[in-house]
Amino acid sequence: MPKTDEVQSELAINGGPPALTSLEAPSQPKVGTEEFMELAELWGFSEEAIQEIYETIKDEDLGGGPHLTRYYNPRPSKVDALEREAAEFLGSKYVLAVHSGTSALETAYVAAGIGPGCEVIVPAYTFFATAAAVVSAKAIPVIAEIDESLTIDPRDVAAKIGPKTKAIVPVHMIGTVCDMDPIMKLADKHNLIVVEDVAQACGAQYHGQRCGTIGHLGCFSISTYKYIGAGEAGLVATDDEKLYIRAQNHHDTAACWRPDRYAQERMPGELFCGTNYRMSELEGAVNLAQFRKAPARLVRQRQVYKNLVSYLRPHQDIIPQQVRDLDGHVGYTFVFFAPAAAQATRLAEALQAEGVGANVFTAGGARDWHIYKYWEHILEQKSATEEGCPWTCPFYDQALPPYAEDMCPRTLELLSRGIRISLSEWLTENDCRQLAGAINKVLDAFHEPIAGASWHDIRPSE
Ligand SMILES: Cc1ncc(COP(=O)(O)O)c(C=O)c1O
């Protein structure tokens, strides 16, 4: 037996002296300077800067150290501030921060009661996560065509609504707003939920209203690769308190978000087994700063798009991307369609030779997971478990959608002749004039200019 400093006396509970009054172990913060030095290295600070920062903070008294989770934080939470400011920016009653756009979608689907036996209509052109999150919520994705806006075609949505349809997911792709009026009308008529996927269009507006607040729920990715955001993060927006509470439950099944964490259920459907998609204070702080830049960035970006378009000449057989709300369009990608794939390739090559970073959406036949044809997880009904959930779900008592690589021919055809050019928000008016000059030069060489019309006057024939 190891020797201990045992004190033989009356038990403290009976009035004797306590055996343990102090320990020598120093109190050290769990998170100290080392974590911040790792971040400085991650962010690519120079050796000299890192040394300077280290010299400045190495002797700082960090007290208990920073608390990097949003709940029970002794300091005002950055995630709380992000939610508050995002809600104000969007004009939404509630915003919930989660750790990615994919987790925002899954959270919104589950909150809306999408699950076994339900179908959800998604566009054939969107990042795969929009559809994958339907499957992780145990529902069945139905894939609908896009139109010349590169967003979901409301006519195809109408054709694909069936007895199992529970929701429609319009995706505001590459900063372009979906045609929300007909989508909302369909949803009203058939009593469907609308979950907007705004991962690629944070700040876009439709008839003056921010995208993500028109449907019942809006989902945002605010990751490094998105127009606004850094690292990995997402948001769920809604005006509906019940949807918000259910979203909170799914994103944090540990229930730290509840006013009384372990209390009984306050309403039916509040508590169920969720997951942990909580955003950390690190992501909260970075994305709060990102969000504050959004208004100025949107102004700059929209101006660049408008400047470019103002210098462009419309041409025979060249169809501009159909932008449903020019004022609400984010405008970081400029798109137009050639009459056929071969002509699109030829135009893109000619533009590249002029120094314009243009390419066709399907260039090189790359396996691009923004195009449904490459979603074999869905087309081949892959499942994480052997019984094939959700494809074999007994609640889904009808034939699966006719999944096939060629099931949305219009989408494939549009993408094969669509040409895109990325636009930096920092382009000057002169840059826009020069860029437009290069585009006009190439279009003039292959197509007849249309006199007396401006770029967005041109519409596709029905
Ligand atoms: C349209 C769309 N939806 C959802 C997502 C998923 O977002 P995240 O990467 O933050 O999970 C993305 C990301 O690429 C996207 O483009």
JSON list of N, CA and C in Angstrom, two decimals, residues 174-202:
[
{"chain": "A", "resi": 174, "resn": "ILE", "atom": "N", "xyz": [-24.76, 30.14, -57.88]},
{"chain": "A", "resi": 174, "resn": "ILE", "atom": "CA", "xyz": [-23.76, 31.16, -58.26]},
{"chain": "A", "resi": 174, "resn": "ILE", "atom": "C", "xyz": [-24.31, 32.60, -58.15]},
{"chain": "A", "resi": 175, "resn": "GLY", "atom": "N", "xyz": [-24.95, 32.85, -57.04]},
{"chain": "A", "resi": 175, "resn": "GLY", "atom": "CA", "xyz": [-25.40, 34.21, -56.74]},
{"chain": "A", "resi": 175, "resn": "GLY", "atom": "C", "xyz": [-26.67, 34.64, -57.45]},
{"chain": "A", "resi": 176, "resn": "THR", "atom": "N", "xyz": [-27.33, 33.70, -58.16]},
{"chain": "A", "resi": 176, "resn": "THR", "atom": "CA", "xyz": [-28.51, 34.03, -58.96]},
{"chain": "A", "resi": 176, "resn": "THR", "atom": "C", "xyz": [-29.78, 33.63, -58.21]},
{"chain": "A", "resi": 177, "resn": "VAL", "atom": "N", "xyz": [-30.75, 34.54, -58.16]},
{"chain": "A", "resi": 177, "resn": "VAL", "atom": "CA", "xyz": [-31.97, 34.23, -57.41]},
{"chain": "A", "resi": 177, "resn": "VAL", "atom": "C", "xyz": [-32.88, 33.30, -58.21]},
{"chain": "A", "resi": 178, "resn": "CYS", "atom": "N", "xyz": [-33.53, 32.40, -57.51]},
{"chain": "A", "resi": 178, "resn": "CYS", "atom": "CA", "xyz": [-34.53, 31.51, -58.12]},
{"chain": "A", "resi": 178, "resn": "CYS", "atom": "C", "xyz": [-35.81, 32.31, -58.35]},
{"chain": "A", "resi": 179, "resn": "ASP", "atom": "N", "xyz": [-36.67, 31.78, -59.19]},
{"chain": "A", "resi": 179, "resn": "ASP", "atom": "CA", "xyz": [-37.96, 32.42, -59.42]},
{"chain": "A", "resi": 179, "resn": "ASP", "atom": "C", "xyz": [-38.89, 32.00, -58.27]},
{"chain": "A", "resi": 180, "resn": "MET", "atom": "N", "xyz": [-38.85, 32.75, -57.18]},
{"chain": "A", "resi": 180, "resn": "MET", "atom": "CA", "xyz": [-39.50, 32.30, -55.95]},
{"chain": "A", "resi": 180, "resn": "MET", "atom": "C", "xyz": [-41.03, 32.40, -55.99]},
{"chain": "A", "resi": 181, "resn": "ASP", "atom": "N", "xyz": [-41.59, 33.36, -56.77]},
{"chain": "A", "resi": 181, "resn": "ASP", "atom": "CA", "xyz": [-43.06, 33.51, -56.74]},
{"chain": "A", "resi": 181, "resn": "ASP", "atom": "C", "xyz": [-43.78, 32.23, -57.17]},
{"chain": "A", "resi": 182, "resn": "PRO", "atom": "N", "xyz": [-43.47, 31.69, -58.37]},
{"chain": "A", "resi": 182, "resn": "PRO", "atom": "CA", "xyz": [-44.17, 30.44, -58.75]},
{"chain": "A", "resi": 182, "resn": "PRO", "atom": "C", "xyz": [-43.86, 29.28, -57.81]},
{"chain": "A", "resi": 183, "resn": "ILE", "atom": "N", "xyz": [-42.66, 29.27, -57.23]},
{"chain": "A", "resi": 183, "resn": "ILE", "atom": "CA", "xyz": [-42.32, 28.17, -56.31]},
{"chain": "A", "resi": 183, "resn": "ILE", "atom": "C", "xyz": [-43.18, 28.26, -55.04]},
{"chain": "A", "resi": 184, "resn": "MET", "atom": "N", "xyz": [-43.31, 29.48, -54.51]},
{"chain": "A", "resi": 184, "resn": "MET", "atom": "CA", "xyz": [-44.12, 29.65, -53.30]},
{"chain": "A", "resi": 184, "resn": "MET", "atom": "C", "xyz": [-45.59, 29.36, -53.58]},
{"chain": "A", "resi": 185, "resn": "LYS", "atom": "N", "xyz": [-46.04, 29.71, -54.80]},
{"chain": "A", "resi": 185, "resn": "LYS", "atom": "CA", "xyz": [-47.44, 29.42, -55.16]},
{"chain": "A", "resi": 185, "resn": "LYS", "atom": "C", "xyz": [-47.68, 27.92, -55.18]},
{"chain": "A", "resi": 186, "resn": "LEU", "atom": "N", "xyz": [-46.73, 27.19, -55.77]},
{"chain": "A", "resi": 186, "resn": "LEU", "atom": "CA", "xyz": [-46.87, 25.72, -55.80]},
{"chain": "A", "resi": 186, "resn": "LEU", "atom": "C", "xyz": [-46.88, 25.15, -54.38]},
{"chain": "A", "resi": 187, "resn": "ALA", "atom": "N", "xyz": [-46.00, 25.71, -53.55]},
{"chain": "A", "resi": 187, "resn": "ALA", "atom": "CA", "xyz": [-45.91, 25.22, -52.18]},
{"chain": "A", "resi": 187, "resn": "ALA", "atom": "C", "xyz": [-47.22, 25.46, -51.43]},
{"chain": "A", "resi": 188, "resn": "ASP", "atom": "N", "xyz": [-47.80, 26.64, -51.63]},
{"chain": "A", "resi": 188, "resn": "ASP", "atom": "CA", "xyz": [-49.08, 26.96, -50.98]},
{"chain": "A", "resi": 188, "resn": "ASP", "atom": "C", "xyz": [-50.16, 26.00, -51.44]},
{"chain": "A", "resi": 189, "resn": "LYS", "atom": "N", "xyz": [-50.20, 25.82, -52.77]},
{"chain": "A", "resi": 189, "resn": "LYS", "atom": "CA", "xyz": [-51.26, 25.00, -53.35]},
{"chain": "A", "resi": 189, "resn": "LYS", "atom": "C", "xyz": [-51.19, 23.55, -52.84]},
{"chain": "A", "resi": 190, "resn": "HIS", "atom": "N", "xyz": [-49.96, 23.02, -52.69]},
{"chain": "A", "resi": 190, "resn": "HIS", "atom": "CA", "xyz": [-49.82, 21.61, -52.33]},
{"chain": "A", "resi": 190, "resn": "HIS", "atom": "C", "xyz": [-49.40, 21.43, -50.87]},
{"chain": "A", "resi": 191, "resn": "ASN", "atom": "N", "xyz": [-49.42, 22.53, -50.11]},
{"chain": "A", "resi": 191, "resn": "ASN", "atom": "CA", "xyz": [-49.07, 22.47, -48.70]},
{"chain": "A", "resi": 191, "resn": "ASN", "atom": "C", "xyz": [-47.67, 21.89, -48.47]},
{"chain": "A", "resi": 192, "resn": "LEU", "atom": "N", "xyz": [-46.70, 22.48, -49.15]},
{"chain": "A", "resi": 192, "resn": "LEU", "atom": "CA", "xyz": [-45.33, 21.98, -49.07]},
{"chain": "A", "resi": 192, "resn": "LEU", "atom": "C", "xyz": [-44.44, 22.98, -48.33]},
{"chain": "A", "resi": 193, "resn": "ILE", "atom": "N", "xyz": [-43.37, 22.44, -47.78]},
{"chain": "A", "resi": 193, "resn": "ILE", "atom": "CA", "xyz": [-42.35, 23.28, -47.13]},
{"chain": "A", "resi": 193, "resn": "ILE", "atom": "C", "xyz": [-41.36, 23.74, -48.20]},
{"chain": "A", "resi": 194, "resn": "VAL", "atom": "N", "xyz": [-40.90, 24.98, -48.10]},
{"chain": "A", "resi": 194, "resn": "VAL", "atom": "CA", "xyz": [-39.84, 25.44, -49.00]},
{"chain": "A", "resi": 194, "resn": "VAL", "atom": "C", "xyz": [-38.59, 25.73, -48.17]},
{"chain": "A", "resi": 195, "resn": "VAL", "atom": "N", "xyz": [-37.52, 25.02, -48.50]},
{"chain": "A", "resi": 195, "resn": "VAL", "atom": "CA", "xyz": [-36.22, 25.25, -47.84]},
{"chain": "A", "resi": 195, "resn": "VAL", "atom": "C", "xyz": [-35.31, 25.86, -48.90]},
{"chain": "A", "resi": 196, "resn": "GLU", "atom": "N", "xyz": [-34.96, 27.12, -48.74]},
{"chain": "A", "resi": 196, "resn": "GLU", "atom": "CA", "xyz": [-34.06, 27.75, -49.73]},
{"chain": "A", "resi": 196, "resn": "GLU", "atom": "C", "xyz": [-32.61, 27.40, -49.39]},
{"chain": "A", "resi": 197, "resn": "ASP", "atom": "N", "xyz": [-31.87, 26.98, -50.41]},
{"chain": "A", "resi": 197, "resn": "ASP", "atom": "CA", "xyz": [-30.44, 26.75, -50.22]},
{"chain": "A", "resi": 197, "resn": "ASP", "atom": "C", "xyz": [-29.72, 28.00, -50.76]},
{"chain": "A", "resi": 198, "resn": "VAL", "atom": "N", "xyz": [-29.18, 28.78, -49.83]},
{"chain": "A", "resi": 198, "resn": "VAL", "atom": "CA", "xyz": [-28.57, 30.05, -50.20]},
{"chain": "A", "resi": 198, "resn": "VAL", "atom": "C", "xyz": [-27.05, 29.99, -50.04]},
{"chain": "A", "resi": 199, "resn": "ALA", "atom": "N", "xyz": [-26.54, 28.75, -50.05]},
{"chain": "A", "resi": 199, "resn": "ALA", "atom": "CA", "xyz": [-25.09, 28.56, -49.81]},
{"chain": "A", "resi": 199, "resn": "ALA", "atom": "C", "xyz": [-24.25, 29.42, -50.76]},
{"chain": "A", "resi": 200, "resn": "GLN", "atom": "N", "xyz": [-24.72, 29.60, -51.99]},
{"chain": "A", "resi": 200, "resn": "GLN", "atom": "CA", "xyz": [-23.90, 30.31, -52.98]},
{"chain": "A", "resi": 200, "resn": "GLN", "atom": "C", "xyz": [-24.37, 31.74, -53.22]},
{"chain": "A", "resi": 201, "resn": "ALA", "atom": "N", "xyz": [-25.27, 32.24, -52.38]},
{"chain": "A", "resi": 201, "resn": "ALA", "atom": "CA", "xyz": [-25.86, 33.55, -52.72]},
{"chain": "A", "resi": 201, "resn": "ALA", "atom": "C", "xyz": [-26.18, 34.38, -51.49]},
{"chain": "A", "resi": 202, "resn": "CYS", "atom": "N", "xyz": [-25.34, 34.31, -50.47]},
{"chain": "A", "resi": 202, "resn": "CYS", "atom": "CA", "xyz": [-25.63, 35.07, -49.25]},
{"chain": "A", "resi": 202, "resn": "CYS", "atom": "C", "xyz": [-25.76, 36.57, -49.59]}
]
